[in-house]
PDB file of N, CA, C and O in Angstrom:
ATOM      1  N   UNK A   1      76.486 -80.928  58.058  1.00  0.00           N
ATOM      2  CA  UNK A   1      75.254 -80.873  58.812  1.00  0.00           C
ATOM      3  C   UNK A   1      75.484 -81.524  60.167  1.00  0.00           C
ATOM      4  O   UNK A   1      76.406 -82.320  60.327  1.00  0.00           O
ATOM      5  N   UNK A   2      74.655 -81.185  61.106  1.00  0.00           N
ATOM      6  CA  UNK A   2      74.780 -81.721  62.459  1.00  0.00           C
ATOM      7  C   UNK A   2      73.796 -82.883  62.633  1.00  0.00           C
ATOM      8  O   UNK A   2      72.615 -82.756  62.338  1.00  0.00           O
ATOM      9  N   UNK A   3      74.345 -84.016  63.094  1.00  0.00           N
ATOM     10  CA  UNK A   3      73.553 -85.201  63.384  1.00  0.00           C
ATOM     11  C   UNK A   3      74.008 -85.738  64.735  1.00  0.00           C
ATOM     12  O   UNK A   3      74.908 -85.178  65.368  1.00  0.00           O
ATOM     13  N   UNK A   4      73.408 -86.837  65.168  1.00  0.00           N
ATOM     14  CA  UNK A   4      73.813 -87.501  66.404  1.00  0.00           C
ATOM     15  C   UNK A   4      74.173 -88.936  66.037  1.00  0.00           C
ATOM     16  O   UNK A   4      73.386 -89.644  65.411  1.00  0.00           O
ATOM     17  N   UNK A   5      75.382 -89.358  66.403  1.00  0.00           N
ATOM     18  CA  UNK A   5      75.850 -90.719  66.129  1.00  0.00           C
ATOM     19  C   UNK A   5      76.129 -91.401  67.461  1.00  0.00           C
ATOM     20  O   UNK A   5      76.970 -90.937  68.238  1.00  0.00           O
ATOM     21  N   UNK A   6      75.407 -92.469  67.722  1.00  0.00           N
ATOM     22  CA  UNK A   6      75.555 -93.217  68.974  1.00  0.00           C
ATOM     23  C   UNK A   6      75.477 -92.302  70.193  1.00  0.00           C
ATOM     24  O   UNK A   6      76.256 -92.412  71.138  1.00  0.00           O
ATOM     25  N   UNK A   7      74.538 -91.364  70.136  1.00  0.00           N
ATOM     26  CA  UNK A   7      74.288 -90.477  71.269  1.00  0.00           C
ATOM     27  C   UNK A   7      75.205 -89.278  71.370  1.00  0.00           C
ATOM     28  O   UNK A   7      75.052 -88.464  72.277  1.00  0.00           O
ATOM     29  N   UNK A   8      76.161 -89.143  70.441  1.00  0.00           N
ATOM     30  CA  UNK A   8      77.108 -88.037  70.481  1.00  0.00           C
ATOM     31  C   UNK A   8      76.884 -87.101  69.297  1.00  0.00           C
ATOM     32  O   UNK A   8      76.713 -87.564  68.167  1.00  0.00           O
ATOM     33  N   UNK A   9      76.919 -85.791  69.516  1.00  0.00           N
ATOM     34  CA  UNK A   9      76.786 -84.855  68.395  1.00  0.00           C
ATOM     35  C   UNK A   9      77.917 -85.061  67.397  1.00  0.00           C
ATOM     36  O   UNK A   9      79.059 -85.338  67.775  1.00  0.00           O
ATOM     37  N   UNK A  10      77.601 -84.937  66.115  1.00  0.00           N
ATOM     38  CA  UNK A  10      78.609 -85.114  65.065  1.00  0.00           C
ATOM     39  C   UNK A  10      78.284 -84.198  63.898  1.00  0.00           C
ATOM     40  O   UNK A  10      77.129 -83.858  63.661  1.00  0.00           O
ATOM     41  N   UNK A  11      79.323 -83.805  63.182  1.00  0.00           N
ATOM     42  CA  UNK A  11      79.178 -83.042  61.944  1.00  0.00           C
ATOM     43  C   UNK A  11      79.546 -83.965  60.791  1.00  0.00           C
ATOM     44  O   UNK A  11      80.511 -84.721  60.886  1.00  0.00           O
ATOM     45  N   UNK A  12      78.787 -83.880  59.701  1.00  0.00           N
ATOM     46  CA  UNK A  12      79.066 -84.709  58.537  1.00  0.00           C
ATOM     47  C   UNK A  12      78.720 -83.972  57.266  1.00  0.00           C
ATOM     48  O   UNK A  12      77.887 -83.066  57.270  1.00  0.00           O
ATOM     49  N   UNK A  13      79.352 -84.381  56.192  1.00  0.00           N
ATOM     50  CA  UNK A  13      79.008 -83.901  54.855  1.00  0.00           C
ATOM     51  C   UNK A  13      78.362 -85.021  54.054  1.00  0.00           C
ATOM     52  O   UNK A  13      78.027 -84.842  52.894  1.00  0.00           O
ATOM     53  N   UNK A  14      78.218 -86.175  54.673  1.00  0.00           N
ATOM     54  CA  UNK A  14      77.656 -87.342  53.996  1.00  0.00           C
ATOM     55  C   UNK A  14      76.177 -87.147  53.712  1.00  0.00           C
ATOM     56  O   UNK A  14      75.452 -86.583  54.524  1.00  0.00           O
ATOM     57  N   UNK A  15      75.744 -87.662  52.575  1.00  0.00           N
ATOM     58  CA  UNK A  15      74.342 -87.545  52.200  1.00  0.00           C
ATOM     59  C   UNK A  15      73.543 -88.801  52.427  1.00  0.00           C
ATOM     60  O   UNK A  15      72.318 -88.760  52.472  1.00  0.00           O
ATOM     61  N   UNK A  16      74.252 -89.934  52.584  1.00  0.00           N
ATOM     62  CA  UNK A  16      73.565 -91.207  52.807  1.00  0.00           C
ATOM     63  C   UNK A  16      74.199 -91.934  53.977  1.00  0.00           C
ATOM     64  O   UNK A  16      75.323 -91.630  54.388  1.00  0.00           O
ATOM     65  N   UNK A  17      73.484 -92.910  54.461  1.00  0.00           N
ATOM     66  CA  UNK A  17      74.004 -93.716  55.569  1.00  0.00           C
ATOM     67  C   UNK A  17      75.275 -94.449  55.147  1.00  0.00           C
ATOM     68  O   UNK A  17      76.232 -94.539  55.917  1.00  0.00           O
ATOM     69  N   UNK A  18      75.309 -94.946  53.920  1.00  0.00           N
ATOM     70  CA  UNK A  18      76.512 -95.627  53.420  1.00  0.00           C
ATOM     71  C   UNK A  18      77.705 -94.679  53.416  1.00  0.00           C
ATOM     72  O   UNK A  18      78.804 -95.048  53.837  1.00  0.00           O
ATOM     73  N   UNK A  19      77.506 -93.451  52.948  1.00  0.00           N
ATOM     74  CA  UNK A  19      78.582 -92.463  52.920  1.00  0.00           C
ATOM     75  C   UNK A  19      79.057 -92.130  54.331  1.00  0.00           C
ATOM     76  O   UNK A  19      80.256 -91.946  54.563  1.00  0.00           O
ATOM     77  N   UNK A  20      78.136 -92.044  55.272  1.00  0.00           N
ATOM     78  CA  UNK A  20      78.509 -91.750  56.657  1.00  0.00           C
ATOM     79  C   UNK A  20      79.395 -92.851  57.223  1.00  0.00           C
ATOM     80  O   UNK A  20      80.405 -92.570  57.867  1.00  0.00           O
ATOM     81  N   UNK A  21      79.030 -94.105  56.980  1.00  0.00           N
ATOM     82  CA  UNK A  21      79.857 -95.208  57.472  1.00  0.00           C
ATOM     83  C   UNK A  21      81.262 -95.125  56.888  1.00  0.00           C
ATOM     84  O   UNK A  21      82.250 -95.334  57.606  1.00  0.00           O
ATOM     85  N   UNK A  22      81.368 -94.812  55.605  1.00  0.00           N
ATOM     86  CA  UNK A  22      82.684 -94.668  54.979  1.00  0.00           C
ATOM     87  C   UNK A  22      83.453 -93.516  55.611  1.00  0.00           C
ATOM     88  O   UNK A  22      84.651 -93.636  55.898  1.00  0.00           O
ATOM     89  N   UNK A  23      82.773 -92.413  55.863  1.00  0.00           N
ATOM     90  CA  UNK A  23      83.412 -91.244  56.485  1.00  0.00           C
ATOM     91  C   UNK A  23      83.958 -91.593  57.871  1.00  0.00           C
ATOM     92  O   UNK A  23      85.008 -91.093  58.272  1.00  0.00           O
ATOM     93  N   UNK A  24      83.252 -92.450  58.572  1.00  0.00           N
ATOM     94  CA  UNK A  24      83.664 -92.847  59.924  1.00  0.00           C
ATOM     95  C   UNK A  24      84.666 -93.991  59.919  1.00  0.00           C
ATOM     96  O   UNK A  24      85.052 -94.486  60.977  1.00  0.00           O
ATOM     97  N   UNK A  25      85.071 -94.447  58.737  1.00  0.00           N
ATOM     98  CA  UNK A  25      86.026 -95.547  58.646  1.00  0.00           C
ATOM     99  C   UNK A  25      85.398 -96.914  58.842  1.00  0.00           C
ATOM    100  O   UNK A  25      86.086 -97.878  59.142  1.00  0.00           O
ATOM    101  N   UNK A  26      84.087 -96.994  58.667  1.00  0.00           N
ATOM    102  CA  UNK A  26      83.367 -98.245  58.886  1.00  0.00           C
ATOM    103  C   UNK A  26      82.745 -98.786  57.599  1.00  0.00           C
ATOM    104  O   UNK A  26      81.839 -99.615  57.649  1.00  0.00           O
ATOM    105  N   UNK A  27      83.238 -98.329  56.462  1.00  0.00           N
ATOM    106  CA  UNK A  27      82.655 -98.722  55.186  1.00  0.00           C
ATOM    107  C   UNK A  27      82.649-100.210  54.937  1.00  0.00           C
ATOM    108  O   UNK A  27      81.715-100.749  54.347  1.00  0.00           O
ATOM    109  N   UNK A  28      83.682-100.917  55.394  1.00  0.00           N
ATOM    110  CA  UNK A  28      83.784-102.362  55.176  1.00  0.00           C
ATOM    111  C   UNK A  28      83.454-103.168  56.429  1.00  0.00           C
ATOM    112  O   UNK A  28      83.540-104.396  56.412  1.00  0.00           O
ATOM    113  N   UNK A  29      83.089-102.498  57.485  1.00  0.00           N
ATOM    114  CA  UNK A  29      82.827-103.180  58.757  1.00  0.00           C
ATOM    115  C   UNK A  29      81.461-103.866  58.748  1.00  0.00           C
ATOM    116  O   UNK A  29      80.525-103.418  58.086  1.00  0.00           O
ATOM    117  N   UNK A  30      81.369-104.945  59.500  1.00  0.00           N
ATOM    118  CA  UNK A  30      80.094-105.622  59.705  1.00  0.00           C
ATOM    119  C   UNK A  30      79.424-104.974  60.903  1.00  0.00           C
ATOM    120  O   UNK A  30      79.860-105.161  62.044  1.00  0.00           O
ATOM    121  N   UNK A  31      78.413-104.161  60.618  1.00  0.00           N
ATOM    122  CA  UNK A  31      77.717-103.433  61.679  1.00  0.00           C
ATOM    123  C   UNK A  31      76.225-103.450  61.404  1.00  0.00           C
ATOM    124  O   UNK A  31      75.780-103.670  60.281  1.00  0.00           O
ATOM    125  N   UNK A  32      75.456-103.198  62.444  1.00  0.00           N
ATOM    126  CA  UNK A  32      74.017-102.976  62.320  1.00  0.00           C
ATOM    127  C   UNK A  32      73.802-101.470  62.420  1.00  0.00           C
ATOM    128  O   UNK A  32      74.517-100.779  63.143  1.00  0.00           O
ATOM    129  N   UNK A  33      72.821-100.969  61.662  1.00  0.00           N
ATOM    130  CA  UNK A  33      72.577 -99.533  61.675  1.00  0.00           C
ATOM    131  C   UNK A  33      71.096 -99.240  61.887  1.00  0.00           C
ATOM    132  O   UNK A  33      70.229-100.009  61.463  1.00  0.00           O
ATOM    133  N   UNK A  34      70.853 -98.107  62.541  1.00  0.00           N
ATOM    134  CA  UNK A  34      69.481 -97.627  62.718  1.00  0.00           C
ATOM    135  C   UNK A  34      69.489 -96.129  62.458  1.00  0.00           C
ATOM    136  O   UNK A  34      70.446 -95.429  62.795  1.00  0.00           O
ATOM    137  N   UNK A  35      68.428 -95.643  61.856  1.00  0.00           N
ATOM    138  CA  UNK A  35      68.259 -94.224  61.588  1.00  0.00           C
ATOM    139  C   UNK A  35      66.967 -93.780  62.236  1.00  0.00           C
ATOM    140  O   UNK A  35      65.890 -94.285  61.909  1.00  0.00           O
ATOM    141  N   UNK A  36      67.087 -92.865  63.189  1.00  0.00           N
ATOM    142  CA  UNK A  36      65.924 -92.361  63.932  1.00  0.00           C
ATOM    143  C   UNK A  36      65.088 -93.498  64.514  1.00  0.00           C
ATOM    144  O   UNK A  36      63.862 -93.470  64.478  1.00  0.00           O
ATOM    145  N   UNK A  37      65.775 -94.526  65.031  1.00  0.00           N
ATOM    146  CA  UNK A  37      65.106 -95.627  65.708  1.00  0.00           C
ATOM    147  C   UNK A  37      64.658 -96.763  64.819  1.00  0.00           C
ATOM    148  O   UNK A  37      64.181 -97.779  65.318  1.00  0.00           O
ATOM    149  N   UNK A  38      64.809 -96.637  63.504  1.00  0.00           N
ATOM    150  CA  UNK A  38      64.387 -97.690  62.574  1.00  0.00           C
ATOM    151  C   UNK A  38      65.620 -98.385  62.010  1.00  0.00           C
ATOM    152  O   UNK A  38      66.524 -97.728  61.489  1.00  0.00           O
ATOM    153  N   UNK A  39      65.645 -99.715  62.111  1.00  0.00           N
ATOM    154  CA  UNK A  39      66.769-100.481  61.581  1.00  0.00           C
ATOM    155  C   UNK A  39      66.871-100.279  60.070  1.00  0.00           C
ATOM    156  O   UNK A  39      65.861-100.205  59.377  1.00  0.00           O
ATOM    157  N   UNK A  40      68.110-100.202  59.585  1.00  0.00           N
ATOM    158  CA  UNK A  40      68.367-100.060  58.147  1.00  0.00           C
ATOM    159  C   UNK A  40      69.295-101.196  57.737  1.00  0.00           C
ATOM    160  O   UNK A  40      70.427-101.285  58.228  1.00  0.00           O
ATOM    161  N   UNK A  41      68.809-102.059  56.862  1.00  0.00           N
ATOM    162  CA  UNK A  41      69.623-103.174  56.367  1.00  0.00           C
ATOM    163  C   UNK A  41      70.771-102.658  55.517  1.00  0.00           C
ATOM    164  O   UNK A  41      70.669-101.605  54.892  1.00  0.00           O
ATOM    165  N   UNK A  42      71.853-103.426  55.472  1.00  0.00           N
ATOM    166  CA  UNK A  42      73.039-103.035  54.714  1.00  0.00           C
ATOM    167  C   UNK A  42      72.691-102.733  53.257  1.00  0.00           C
ATOM    168  O   UNK A  42      73.216-101.780  52.670  1.00  0.00           O
ATOM    169  N   UNK A  43      71.814-103.520  52.664  1.00  0.00           N
ATOM    170  CA  UNK A  43      71.454-103.332  51.259  1.00  0.00           C
ATOM    171  C   UNK A  43      70.722-102.013  51.006  1.00  0.00           C
ATOM    172  O   UNK A  43      70.675-101.551  49.865  1.00  0.00           O
ATOM    173  N   UNK A  44      70.173-101.392  52.039  1.00  0.00           N
ATOM    174  CA  UNK A  44      69.403-100.144  51.878  1.00  0.00           C
ATOM    175  C   UNK A  44      70.199 -98.888  52.259  1.00  0.00           C
ATOM    176  O   UNK A  44      69.721 -97.778  52.095  1.00  0.00           O
ATOM    177  N   UNK A  45      71.403 -99.067  52.777  1.00  0.00           N
ATOM    178  CA  UNK A  45      72.163 -97.906  53.274  1.00  0.00           C
ATOM    179  C   UNK A  45      72.487 -96.896  52.176  1.00  0.00           C
ATOM    180  O   UNK A  45      72.458 -95.692  52.410  1.00  0.00           O
ATOM    181  N   UNK A  46      72.795 -97.371  50.971  1.00  0.00           N
ATOM    182  CA  UNK A  46      73.147 -96.469  49.884  1.00  0.00           C
ATOM    183  C   UNK A  46      71.963 -95.585  49.484  1.00  0.00           C
ATOM    184  O   UNK A  46      72.143 -94.449  49.058  1.00  0.00           O
ATOM    185  N   UNK A  47      70.763 -96.099  49.640  1.00  0.00           N
ATOM    186  CA  UNK A  47      69.556 -95.358  49.254  1.00  0.00           C
ATOM    187  C   UNK A  47      68.890 -94.664  50.443  1.00  0.00           C
ATOM    188  O   UNK A  47      67.801 -94.124  50.305  1.00  0.00           O
ATOM    189  N   UNK A  48      69.556 -94.663  51.593  1.00  0.00           N
ATOM    190  CA  UNK A  48      68.971 -94.062  52.797  1.00  0.00           C
ATOM    191  C   UNK A  48      69.627 -92.713  53.078  1.00  0.00           C
ATOM    192  O   UNK A  48      70.767 -92.649  53.533  1.00  0.00           O
ATOM    193  N   UNK A  49      68.912 -91.619  52.782  1.00  0.00           N
ATOM    194  CA  UNK A  49      69.495 -90.288  53.021  1.00  0.00           C
ATOM    195  C   UNK A  49      69.518 -89.954  54.508  1.00  0.00           C
ATOM    196  O   UNK A  49      68.698 -90.446  55.283  1.00  0.00           O
ATOM    197  N   UNK A  50      70.484 -89.139  54.880  1.00  0.00           N
ATOM    198  CA  UNK A  50      70.513 -88.609  56.245  1.00  0.00           C
ATOM    199  C   UNK A  50      70.332 -87.097  56.145  1.00  0.00           C
ATOM    200  O   UNK A  50      70.796 -86.462  55.204  1.00  0.00           O
ATOM    201  N   UNK A  51      69.638 -86.563  57.138  1.00  0.00           N
ATOM    202  CA  UNK A  51      69.312 -85.137  57.151  1.00  0.00           C
ATOM    203  C   UNK A  51      69.720 -84.504  58.472  1.00  0.00           C
ATOM    204  O   UNK A  51      69.952 -85.199  59.470  1.00  0.00           O
ATOM    205  N   UNK A  52      69.768 -83.196  58.479  1.00  0.00           N
ATOM    206  CA  UNK A  52      70.076 -82.421  59.680  1.00  0.00           C
ATOM    207  C   UNK A  52      69.247 -82.914  60.859  1.00  0.00           C
ATOM    208  O   UNK A  52      68.029 -83.098  60.740  1.00  0.00           O
ATOM    209  N   UNK A  53      69.918 -83.174  61.986  1.00  0.00           N
ATOM    210  CA  UNK A  53      69.229 -83.575  63.201  1.00  0.00           C
ATOM    211  C   UNK A  53      68.935 -85.059  63.332  1.00  0.00           C
ATOM    212  O   UNK A  53      68.428 -85.486  64.366  1.00  0.00           O
ATOM    213  N   UNK A  54      69.248 -85.850  62.295  1.00  0.00           N
ATOM    214  CA  UNK A  54      68.988 -87.291  62.376  1.00  0.00           C
ATOM    215  C   UNK A  54      69.818 -87.940  63.474  1.00  0.00           C
ATOM    216  O   UNK A  54      70.896 -87.462  63.832  1.00  0.00           O
ATOM    217  N   UNK A  55      69.287 -89.048  63.978  1.00  0.00           N
ATOM    218  CA  UNK A  55      69.973 -89.837  64.995  1.00  0.00           C
ATOM    219  C   UNK A  55      70.352 -91.180  64.375  1.00  0.00           C
ATOM    220  O   UNK A  55      69.488 -91.911  63.914  1.00  0.00           O
ATOM    221  N   UNK A  56      71.644 -91.465  64.364  1.00  0.00           N
ATOM    222  CA  UNK A  56      72.162 -92.694  63.772  1.00  0.00           C
ATOM    223  C   UNK A  56      72.773 -93.544  64.878  1.00  0.00           C
ATOM    224  O   UNK A  56      73.535 -93.044  65.711  1.00  0.00           O
ATOM    225  N   UNK A  57      72.421 -94.811  64.881  1.00  0.00           N
ATOM    226  CA  UNK A  57      73.029 -95.762  65.806  1.00  0.00           C
ATOM    227  C   UNK A  57      73.805 -96.776  64.975  1.00  0.00           C
ATOM    228  O   UNK A  57      73.296 -97.288  63.971  1.00  0.00           O
ATOM    229  N   UNK A  58      75.037 -97.052  65.392  1.00  0.00           N
ATOM    230  CA  UNK A  58      75.890 -98.019  64.715  1.00  0.00           C
ATOM    231  C   UNK A  58      76.354 -99.012  65.765  1.00  0.00           C
ATOM    232  O   UNK A  58      76.987 -98.628  66.751  1.00  0.00           O
ATOM    233  N   UNK A  59      76.022-100.274  65.547  1.00  0.00           N
ATOM    234  CA  UNK A  59      76.340-101.318  66.522  1.00  0.00           C
ATOM    235  C   UNK A  59      77.172-102.406  65.870  1.00  0.00           C
ATOM    236  O   UNK A  59      76.816-102.907  64.809  1.00  0.00           O
ATOM    237  N   UNK A  60      78.256-102.786  66.512  1.00  0.00           N
ATOM    238  CA  UNK A  60      79.093-103.884  66.038  1.00  0.00           C
ATOM    239  C   UNK A  60      78.731-105.146  66.792  1.00  0.00           C
ATOM    240  O   UNK A  60      78.437-105.095  67.986  1.00  0.00           O
ATOM    241  N   UNK A  61      78.732-106.284  66.100  1.00  0.00           N
ATOM    242  CA  UNK A  61      78.431-107.535  66.799  1.00  0.00           C
ATOM    243  C   UNK A  61      79.497-107.846  67.835  1.00  0.00           C
ATOM    244  O   UNK A  61      80.667-107.507  67.658  1.00  0.00           O
ATOM    245  N   UNK A  62      79.066-108.469  68.932  1.00  0.00           N
ATOM    246  CA  UNK A  62      79.985-108.842  70.001  1.00  0.00           C
ATOM    247  C   UNK A  62      79.939-110.335  70.191  1.00  0.00           C
ATOM    248  O   UNK A  62      78.876-110.954  70.090  1.00  0.00           O
ATOM    249  N   UNK A  63      81.083-110.908  70.467  1.00  0.00           N
ATOM    250  CA  UNK A  63      81.134-112.334  70.768  1.00  0.00           C
ATOM    251  C   UNK A  63      81.124-112.515  72.267  1.00  0.00           C
ATOM    252  O   UNK A  63      81.664-111.718  73.005  1.00  0.00           O
ATOM    253  N   UNK A  64      80.499-113.549  72.679  1.00  0.00           N
ATOM    254  CA  UNK A  64      80.448-113.824  74.112  1.00  0.00           C
ATOM    255  C   UNK A  64      80.297-115.309  74.328  1.00  0.00           C
ATOM    256  O   UNK A  64      80.242-116.102  73.395  1.00  0.00           O
ATOM    257  N   UNK A  65      80.226-115.654  75.562  1.00  0.00           N
ATOM    258  CA  UNK A  65      80.063-117.080  75.786  1.00  0.00           C
ATOM    259  C   UNK A  65      80.120-117.453  77.217  1.00  0.00           C
ATOM    260  O   UNK A  65      80.216-116.794  78.136  1.00  0.00           O
TER     261      UNK A  65
END
């Protein structure tokens, strides 16, 4: 299905947000996620389905100082 990940068109076969992260090689990464503008906690990713046309944002924490 076609979705948008971080503003870029993407194709996926994943059915959940957790599966998508694994597909992208981020299954074990510490990241923040949002689906269609709503934040999704790590504990809810497995139960969060993704559908055609969804917009997913994946953000990694940054260190600064």
